[in-house]
PDB file of C-alpha atoms in Angstrom:
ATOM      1  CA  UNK A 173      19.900  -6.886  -0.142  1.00 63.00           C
ATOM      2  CA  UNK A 174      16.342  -6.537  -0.206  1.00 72.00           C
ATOM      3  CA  UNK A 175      14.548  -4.295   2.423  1.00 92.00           C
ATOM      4  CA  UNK A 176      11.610  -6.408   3.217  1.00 96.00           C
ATOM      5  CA  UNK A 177      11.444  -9.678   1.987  1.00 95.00           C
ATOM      6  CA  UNK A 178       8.505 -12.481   1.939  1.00 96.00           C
ATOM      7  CA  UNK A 179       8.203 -15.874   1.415  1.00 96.00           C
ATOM      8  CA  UNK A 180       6.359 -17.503  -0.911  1.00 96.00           C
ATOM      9  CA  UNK A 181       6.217 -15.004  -3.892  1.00 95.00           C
ATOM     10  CA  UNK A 182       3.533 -17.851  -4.636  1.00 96.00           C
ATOM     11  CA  UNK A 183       1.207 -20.024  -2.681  1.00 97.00           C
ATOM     12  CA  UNK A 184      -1.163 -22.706  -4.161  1.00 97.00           C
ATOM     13  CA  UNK A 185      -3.056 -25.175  -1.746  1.00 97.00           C
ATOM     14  CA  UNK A 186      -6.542 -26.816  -0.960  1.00 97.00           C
ATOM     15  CA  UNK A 187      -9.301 -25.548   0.756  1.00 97.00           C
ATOM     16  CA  UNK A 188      -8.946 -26.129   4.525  1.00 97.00           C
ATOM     17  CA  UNK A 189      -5.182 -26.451   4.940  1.00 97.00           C
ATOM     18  CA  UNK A 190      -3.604 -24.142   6.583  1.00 97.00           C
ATOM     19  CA  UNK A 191      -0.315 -22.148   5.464  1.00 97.00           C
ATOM     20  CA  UNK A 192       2.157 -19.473   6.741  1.00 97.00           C
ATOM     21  CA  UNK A 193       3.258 -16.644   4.819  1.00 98.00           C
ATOM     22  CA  UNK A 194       6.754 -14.817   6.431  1.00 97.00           C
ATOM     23  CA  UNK A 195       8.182 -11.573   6.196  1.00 97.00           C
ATOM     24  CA  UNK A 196      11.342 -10.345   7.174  1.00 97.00           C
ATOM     25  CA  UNK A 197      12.633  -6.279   6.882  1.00 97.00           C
ATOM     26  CA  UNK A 198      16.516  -5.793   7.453  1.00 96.00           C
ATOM     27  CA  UNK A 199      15.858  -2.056   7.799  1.00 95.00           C
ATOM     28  CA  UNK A 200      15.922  -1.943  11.444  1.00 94.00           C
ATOM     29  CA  UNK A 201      12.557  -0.486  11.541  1.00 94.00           C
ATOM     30  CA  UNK A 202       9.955  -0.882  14.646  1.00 92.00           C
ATOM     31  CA  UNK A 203       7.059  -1.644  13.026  1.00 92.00           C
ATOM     32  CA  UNK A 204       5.642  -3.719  10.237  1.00 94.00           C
ATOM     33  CA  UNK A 205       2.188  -4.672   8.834  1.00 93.00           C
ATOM     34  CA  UNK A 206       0.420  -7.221   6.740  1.00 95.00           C
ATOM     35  CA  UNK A 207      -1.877  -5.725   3.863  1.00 94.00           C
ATOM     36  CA  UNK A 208      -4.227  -7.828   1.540  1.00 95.00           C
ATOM     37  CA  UNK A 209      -5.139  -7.191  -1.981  1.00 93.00           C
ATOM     38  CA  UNK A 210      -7.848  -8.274  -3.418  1.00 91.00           C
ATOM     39  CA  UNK A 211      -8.465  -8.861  -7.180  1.00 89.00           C
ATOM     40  CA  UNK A 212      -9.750  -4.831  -7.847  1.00 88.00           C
ATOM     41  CA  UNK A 213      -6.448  -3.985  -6.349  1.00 88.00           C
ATOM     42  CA  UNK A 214      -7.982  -2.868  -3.365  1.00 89.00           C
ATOM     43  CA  UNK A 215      -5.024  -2.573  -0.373  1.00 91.00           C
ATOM     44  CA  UNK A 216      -6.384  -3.239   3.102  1.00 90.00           C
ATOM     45  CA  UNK A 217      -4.559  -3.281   6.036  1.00 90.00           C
ATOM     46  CA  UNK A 218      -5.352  -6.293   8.435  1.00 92.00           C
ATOM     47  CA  UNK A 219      -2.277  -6.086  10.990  1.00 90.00           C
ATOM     48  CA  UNK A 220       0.521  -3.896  12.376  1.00 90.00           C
ATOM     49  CA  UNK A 221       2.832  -4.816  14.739  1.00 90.00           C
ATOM     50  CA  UNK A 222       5.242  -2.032  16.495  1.00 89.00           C
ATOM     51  CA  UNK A 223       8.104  -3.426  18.482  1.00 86.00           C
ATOM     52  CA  UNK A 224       7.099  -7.585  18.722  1.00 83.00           C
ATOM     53  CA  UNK A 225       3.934  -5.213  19.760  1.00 87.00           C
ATOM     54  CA  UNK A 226      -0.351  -5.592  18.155  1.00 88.00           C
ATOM     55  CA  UNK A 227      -1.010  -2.313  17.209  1.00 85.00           C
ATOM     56  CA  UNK A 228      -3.666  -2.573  14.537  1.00 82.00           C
ATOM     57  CA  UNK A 229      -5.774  -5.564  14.309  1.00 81.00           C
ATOM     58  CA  UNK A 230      -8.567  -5.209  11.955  1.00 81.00           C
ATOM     59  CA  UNK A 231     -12.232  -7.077  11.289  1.00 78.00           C
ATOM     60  CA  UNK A 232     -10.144 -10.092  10.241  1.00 87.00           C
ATOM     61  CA  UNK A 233     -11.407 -13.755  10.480  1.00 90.00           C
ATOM     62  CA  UNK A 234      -9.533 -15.439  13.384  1.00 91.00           C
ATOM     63  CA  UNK A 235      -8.403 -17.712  11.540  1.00 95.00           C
ATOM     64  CA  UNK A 236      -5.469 -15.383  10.361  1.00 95.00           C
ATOM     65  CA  UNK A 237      -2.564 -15.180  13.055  1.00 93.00           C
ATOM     66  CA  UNK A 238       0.345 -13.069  13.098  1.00 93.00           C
ATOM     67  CA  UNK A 239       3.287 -13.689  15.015  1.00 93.00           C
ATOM     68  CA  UNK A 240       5.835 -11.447  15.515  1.00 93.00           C
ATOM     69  CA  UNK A 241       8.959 -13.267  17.135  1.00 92.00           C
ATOM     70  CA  UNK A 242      10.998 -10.106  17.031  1.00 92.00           C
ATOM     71  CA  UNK A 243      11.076  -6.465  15.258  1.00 90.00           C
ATOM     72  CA  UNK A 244      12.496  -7.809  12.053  1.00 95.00           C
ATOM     73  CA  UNK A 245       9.689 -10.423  11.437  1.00 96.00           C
ATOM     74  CA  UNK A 246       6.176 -10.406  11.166  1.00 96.00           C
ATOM     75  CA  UNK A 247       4.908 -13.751   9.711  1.00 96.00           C
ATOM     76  CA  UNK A 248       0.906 -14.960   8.482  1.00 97.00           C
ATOM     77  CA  UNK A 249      -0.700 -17.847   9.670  1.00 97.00           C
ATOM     78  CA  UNK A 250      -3.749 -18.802   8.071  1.00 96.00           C
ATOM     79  CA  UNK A 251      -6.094 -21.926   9.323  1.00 96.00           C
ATOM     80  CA  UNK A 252      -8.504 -23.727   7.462  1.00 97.00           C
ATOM     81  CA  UNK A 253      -8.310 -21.552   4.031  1.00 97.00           C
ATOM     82  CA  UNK A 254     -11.405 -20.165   1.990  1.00 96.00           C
ATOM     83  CA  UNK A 255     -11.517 -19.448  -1.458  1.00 96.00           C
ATOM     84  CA  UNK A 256     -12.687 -15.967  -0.461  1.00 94.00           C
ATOM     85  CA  UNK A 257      -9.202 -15.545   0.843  1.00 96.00           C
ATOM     86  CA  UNK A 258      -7.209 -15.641  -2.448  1.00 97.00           C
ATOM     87  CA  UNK A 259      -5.789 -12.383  -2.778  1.00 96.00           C
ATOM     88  CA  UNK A 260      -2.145 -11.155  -3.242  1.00 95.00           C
ATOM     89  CA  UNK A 261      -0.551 -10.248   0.492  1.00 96.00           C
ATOM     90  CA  UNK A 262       2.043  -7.975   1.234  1.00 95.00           C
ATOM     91  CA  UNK A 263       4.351  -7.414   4.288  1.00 96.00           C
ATOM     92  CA  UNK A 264       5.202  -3.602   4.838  1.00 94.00           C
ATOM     93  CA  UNK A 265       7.592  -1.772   7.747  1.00 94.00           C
ATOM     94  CA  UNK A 266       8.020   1.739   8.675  1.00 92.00           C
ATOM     95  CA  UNK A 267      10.437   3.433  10.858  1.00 90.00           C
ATOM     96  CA  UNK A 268       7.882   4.062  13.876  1.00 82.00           C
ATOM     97  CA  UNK A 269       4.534   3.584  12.891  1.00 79.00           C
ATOM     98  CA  UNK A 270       3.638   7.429  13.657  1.00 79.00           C
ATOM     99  CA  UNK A 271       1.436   7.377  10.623  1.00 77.00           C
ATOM    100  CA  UNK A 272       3.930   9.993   8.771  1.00 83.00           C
ATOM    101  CA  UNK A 273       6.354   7.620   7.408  1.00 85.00           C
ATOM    102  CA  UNK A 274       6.915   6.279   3.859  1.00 89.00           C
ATOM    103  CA  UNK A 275       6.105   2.299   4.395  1.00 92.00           C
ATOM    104  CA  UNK A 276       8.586   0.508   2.622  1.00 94.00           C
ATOM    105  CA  UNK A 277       6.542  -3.246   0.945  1.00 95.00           C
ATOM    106  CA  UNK A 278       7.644  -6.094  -0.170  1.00 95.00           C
ATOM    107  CA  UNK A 279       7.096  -7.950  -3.507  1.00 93.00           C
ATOM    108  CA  UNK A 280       3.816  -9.452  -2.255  1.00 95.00           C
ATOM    109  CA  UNK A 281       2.417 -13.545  -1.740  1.00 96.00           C
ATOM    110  CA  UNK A 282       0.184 -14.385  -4.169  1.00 96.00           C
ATOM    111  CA  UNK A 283      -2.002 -16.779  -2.608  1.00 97.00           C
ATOM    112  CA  UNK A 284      -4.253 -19.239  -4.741  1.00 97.00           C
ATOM    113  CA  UNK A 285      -7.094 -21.402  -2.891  1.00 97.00           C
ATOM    114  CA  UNK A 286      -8.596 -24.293  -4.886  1.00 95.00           C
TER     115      UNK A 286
ATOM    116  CA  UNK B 142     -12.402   8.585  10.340  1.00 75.00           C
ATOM    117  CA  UNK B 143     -10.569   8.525   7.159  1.00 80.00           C
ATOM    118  CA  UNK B 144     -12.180   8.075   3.676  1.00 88.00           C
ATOM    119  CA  UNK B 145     -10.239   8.368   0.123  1.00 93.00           C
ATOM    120  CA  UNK B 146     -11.308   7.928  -3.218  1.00 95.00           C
ATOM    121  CA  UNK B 147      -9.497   7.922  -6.522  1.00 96.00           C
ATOM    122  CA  UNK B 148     -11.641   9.751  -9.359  1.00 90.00           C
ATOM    123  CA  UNK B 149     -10.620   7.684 -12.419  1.00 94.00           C
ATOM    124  CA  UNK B 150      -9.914   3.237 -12.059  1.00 94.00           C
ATOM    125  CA  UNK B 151      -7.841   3.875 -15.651  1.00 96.00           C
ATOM    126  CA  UNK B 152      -6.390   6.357 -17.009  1.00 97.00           C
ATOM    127  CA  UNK B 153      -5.070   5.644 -20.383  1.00 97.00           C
ATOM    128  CA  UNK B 154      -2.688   8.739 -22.423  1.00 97.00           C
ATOM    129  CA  UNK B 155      -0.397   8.894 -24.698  1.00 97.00           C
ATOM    130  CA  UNK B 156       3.854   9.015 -24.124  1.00 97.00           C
ATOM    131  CA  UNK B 157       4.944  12.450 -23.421  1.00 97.00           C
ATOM    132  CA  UNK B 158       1.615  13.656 -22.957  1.00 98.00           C
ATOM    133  CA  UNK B 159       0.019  15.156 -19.420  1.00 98.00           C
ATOM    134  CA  UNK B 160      -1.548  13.730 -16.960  1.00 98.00           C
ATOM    135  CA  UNK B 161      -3.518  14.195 -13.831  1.00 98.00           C
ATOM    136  CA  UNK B 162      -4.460  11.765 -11.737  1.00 98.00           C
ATOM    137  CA  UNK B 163      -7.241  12.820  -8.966  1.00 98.00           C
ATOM    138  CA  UNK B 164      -7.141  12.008  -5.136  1.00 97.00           C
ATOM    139  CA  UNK B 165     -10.140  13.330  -3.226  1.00 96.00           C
ATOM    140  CA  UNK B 166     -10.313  12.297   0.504  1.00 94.00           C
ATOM    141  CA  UNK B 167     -12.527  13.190   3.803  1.00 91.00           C
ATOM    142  CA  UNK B 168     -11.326  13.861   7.082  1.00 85.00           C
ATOM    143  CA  UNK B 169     -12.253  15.468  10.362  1.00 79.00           C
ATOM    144  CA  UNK B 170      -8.766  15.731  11.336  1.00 82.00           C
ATOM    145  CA  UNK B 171      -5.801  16.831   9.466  1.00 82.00           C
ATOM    146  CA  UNK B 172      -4.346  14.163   7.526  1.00 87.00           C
ATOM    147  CA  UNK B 173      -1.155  12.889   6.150  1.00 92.00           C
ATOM    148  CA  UNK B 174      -1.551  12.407   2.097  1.00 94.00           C
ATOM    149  CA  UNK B 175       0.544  10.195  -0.130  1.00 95.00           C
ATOM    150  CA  UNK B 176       0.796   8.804  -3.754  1.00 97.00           C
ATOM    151  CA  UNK B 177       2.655   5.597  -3.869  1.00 97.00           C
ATOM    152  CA  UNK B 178       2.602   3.273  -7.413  1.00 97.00           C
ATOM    153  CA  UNK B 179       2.901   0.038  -7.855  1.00 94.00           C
ATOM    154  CA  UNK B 180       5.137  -1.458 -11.229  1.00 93.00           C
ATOM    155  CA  UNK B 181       3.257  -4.853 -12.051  1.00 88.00           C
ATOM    156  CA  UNK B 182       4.194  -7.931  -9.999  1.00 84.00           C
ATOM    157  CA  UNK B 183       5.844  -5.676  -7.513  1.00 88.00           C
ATOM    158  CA  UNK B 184       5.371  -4.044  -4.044  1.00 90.00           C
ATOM    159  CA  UNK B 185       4.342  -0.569  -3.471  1.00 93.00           C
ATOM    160  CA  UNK B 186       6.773   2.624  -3.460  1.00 95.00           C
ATOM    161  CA  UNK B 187       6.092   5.574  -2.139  1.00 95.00           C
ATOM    162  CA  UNK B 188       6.061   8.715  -4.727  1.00 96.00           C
ATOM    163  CA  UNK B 189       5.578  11.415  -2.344  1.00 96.00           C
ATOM    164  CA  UNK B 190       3.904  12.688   0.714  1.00 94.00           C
ATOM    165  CA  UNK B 191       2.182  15.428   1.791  1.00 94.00           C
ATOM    166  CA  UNK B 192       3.235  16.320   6.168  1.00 90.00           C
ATOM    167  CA  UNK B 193       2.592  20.067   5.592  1.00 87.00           C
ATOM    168  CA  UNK B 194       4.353  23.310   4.669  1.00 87.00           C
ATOM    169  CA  UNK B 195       4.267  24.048   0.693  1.00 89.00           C
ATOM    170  CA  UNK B 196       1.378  22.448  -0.821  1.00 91.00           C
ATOM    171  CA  UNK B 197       2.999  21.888  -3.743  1.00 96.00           C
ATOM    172  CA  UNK B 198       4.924  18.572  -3.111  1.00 96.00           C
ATOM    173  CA  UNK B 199       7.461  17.194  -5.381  1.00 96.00           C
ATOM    174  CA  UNK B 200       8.701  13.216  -5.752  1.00 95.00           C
ATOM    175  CA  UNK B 201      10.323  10.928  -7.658  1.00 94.00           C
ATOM    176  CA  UNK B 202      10.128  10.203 -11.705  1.00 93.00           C
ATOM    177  CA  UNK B 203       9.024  13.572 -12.092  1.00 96.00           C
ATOM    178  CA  UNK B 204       5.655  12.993 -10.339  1.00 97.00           C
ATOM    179  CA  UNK B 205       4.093  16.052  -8.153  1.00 97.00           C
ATOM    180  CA  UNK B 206       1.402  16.785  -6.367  1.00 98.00           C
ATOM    181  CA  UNK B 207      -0.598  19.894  -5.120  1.00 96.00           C
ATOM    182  CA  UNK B 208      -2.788  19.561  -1.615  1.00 95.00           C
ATOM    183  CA  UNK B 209      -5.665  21.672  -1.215  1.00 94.00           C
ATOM    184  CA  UNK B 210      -7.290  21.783   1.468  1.00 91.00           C
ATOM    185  CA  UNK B 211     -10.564  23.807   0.697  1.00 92.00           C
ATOM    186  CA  UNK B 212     -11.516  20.890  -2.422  1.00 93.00           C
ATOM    187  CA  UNK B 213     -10.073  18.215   0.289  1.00 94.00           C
ATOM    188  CA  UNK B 214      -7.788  17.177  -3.112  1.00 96.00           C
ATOM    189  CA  UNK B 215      -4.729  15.703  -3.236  1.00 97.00           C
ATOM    190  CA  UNK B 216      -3.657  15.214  -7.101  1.00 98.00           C
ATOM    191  CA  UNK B 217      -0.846  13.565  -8.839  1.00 98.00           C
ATOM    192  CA  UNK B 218       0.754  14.944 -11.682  1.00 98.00           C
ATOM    193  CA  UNK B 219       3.334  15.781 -14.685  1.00 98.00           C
ATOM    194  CA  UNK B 220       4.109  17.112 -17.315  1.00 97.00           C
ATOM    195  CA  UNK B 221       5.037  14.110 -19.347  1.00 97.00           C
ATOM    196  CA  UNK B 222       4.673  10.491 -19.279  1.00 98.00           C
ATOM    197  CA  UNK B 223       7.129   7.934 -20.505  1.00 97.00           C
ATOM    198  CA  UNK B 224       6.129   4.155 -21.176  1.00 97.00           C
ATOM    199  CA  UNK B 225       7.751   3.044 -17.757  1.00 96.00           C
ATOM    200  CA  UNK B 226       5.201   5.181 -16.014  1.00 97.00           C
ATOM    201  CA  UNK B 227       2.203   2.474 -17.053  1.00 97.00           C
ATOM    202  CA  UNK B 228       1.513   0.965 -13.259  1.00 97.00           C
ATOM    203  CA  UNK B 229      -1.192   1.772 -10.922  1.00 96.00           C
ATOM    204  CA  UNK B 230      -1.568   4.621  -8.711  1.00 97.00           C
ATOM    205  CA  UNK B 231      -2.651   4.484  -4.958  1.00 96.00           C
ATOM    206  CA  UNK B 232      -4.031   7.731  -3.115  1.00 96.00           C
ATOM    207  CA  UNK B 233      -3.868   7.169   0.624  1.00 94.00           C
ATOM    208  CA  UNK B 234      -4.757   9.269   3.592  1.00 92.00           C
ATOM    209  CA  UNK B 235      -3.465   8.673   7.155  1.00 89.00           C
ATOM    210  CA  UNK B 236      -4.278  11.049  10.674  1.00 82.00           C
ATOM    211  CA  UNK B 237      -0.764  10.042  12.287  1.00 73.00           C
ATOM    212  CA  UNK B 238      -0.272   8.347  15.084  1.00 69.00           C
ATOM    213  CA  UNK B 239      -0.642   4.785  14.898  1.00 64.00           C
ATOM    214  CA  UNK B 240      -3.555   5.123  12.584  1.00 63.00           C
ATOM    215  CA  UNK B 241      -3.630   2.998   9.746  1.00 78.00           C
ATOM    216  CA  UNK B 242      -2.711   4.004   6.559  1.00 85.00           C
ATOM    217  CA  UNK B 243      -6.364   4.588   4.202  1.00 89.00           C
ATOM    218  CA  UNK B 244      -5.727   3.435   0.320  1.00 92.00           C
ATOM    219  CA  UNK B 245      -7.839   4.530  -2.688  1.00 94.00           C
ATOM    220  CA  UNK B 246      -9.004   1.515  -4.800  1.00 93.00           C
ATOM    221  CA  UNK B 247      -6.236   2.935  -7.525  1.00 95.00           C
ATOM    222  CA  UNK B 248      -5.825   4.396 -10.477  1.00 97.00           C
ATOM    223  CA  UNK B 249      -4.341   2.110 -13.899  1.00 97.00           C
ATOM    224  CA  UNK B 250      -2.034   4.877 -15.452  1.00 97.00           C
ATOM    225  CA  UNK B 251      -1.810   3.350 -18.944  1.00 97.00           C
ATOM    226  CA  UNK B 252       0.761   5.139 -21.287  1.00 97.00           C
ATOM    227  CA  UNK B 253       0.750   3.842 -24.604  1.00 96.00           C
ATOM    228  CA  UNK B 254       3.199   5.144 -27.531  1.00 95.00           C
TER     229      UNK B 254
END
């Protein structure tokens, strides 16, 4: 079984719809995150959630909007997409979020804007 | 805060060779260091960490790494490379706690035969 798991492992739409991106972990861990990567490779965290729980929220547009309906998910929802947010996403967990831990990813959502 | 950067973007060697890959990072705090790679198309795995204790940290696929705290370096290494080793390379730098987890931009380990 896979540890942490997201759906689509590809995502092509229009500029100005709006899609969701989930993540589930079956590693019973607390807390889980949502990283973007950009076309340099450049990781960047934008969310963590601990326990259903914001704990991180970076300088992201508001138009992204996690939603964490308990520990094991942590799903994206993006409004009114930009080209500027094409980028391959990835869903991470950790045991506790104490900043110590190994974060375990998943495979990653590419996302393609038009 | 919490600043890393990874010396090289690509890194290209020959199988069986060497090869270092360089992590330097800035803190005001002590910090939590880490390698992970990432295999093309695929998530990110952690190699190794650095918590403390021995500075000389050892992880998976024969990778290690050596902390040092007076150069504020944290670099990746061994002793010889196999063609499964081509991926990229992340550096990253956390301060514990629920502090986020700081990535270098990456290093392209290219091992060609």
């Amino acid at each position: 079984d896979t540890a942490v798991s997201q759906t689509p492992k590809y995502l092509v739409t229009q500029m100005g719809n709006d899609k969701s991106i989930k993540c589930e972990q079956n590693l019973g861990h607390d807390t889980m995150y949502w990283y973007k990567q950009d076309s340099k490779k450049f990781l960047k965290i934008m969310f963590s959630y601990n326990n259903k729980e914001l704990i991180i929220n970076e300088t992201v547009p508001n138009r992204f909007s996690p939603k964490s309906p308990d520990k094991a998910h942590l799903n994206l929802h993006i409004n009114s997409l930009e080209l500027g947010d094409s980028a391959v996403y990835f869903c991470a967990s950790s045991q506790d979020g104490t900043g110590n831990e190994k974060l375990f990813f998943g495979s990653g959502t590419q996302l393609s804007v038009l | 805060a919490q600043s890393v950067t990874q010396l090289d973007s690509q890194v290209p060697v020959f199988e069986e060779a060497p090869v270092e890959l360089r992590c330097n990072y800035s803190s005001s705090v002590s910090v939590y260091l880490f390698w992970y790679v990432q295999y093309p198309n695929q998530g990110l795995q952690l190699l190794l960490k650095y918590l403390s204790g021995s500075t000389l940290v050892k992880g998976i696929n024969g990778f290690e790494a050596e902390f040092n705290k007076s150069q504020t370096s944290f670099h990746l290494r061994k002793p010889s490379v196999h063609i499964s080793d081509t991926a990229e390379y992340f550096c990253a730098v956390s301060s514990g706690g629920y502090n986020k987890l700081i990535f270098g931009a990456g290093t392209r380990l290219a091992v060609h035969p």
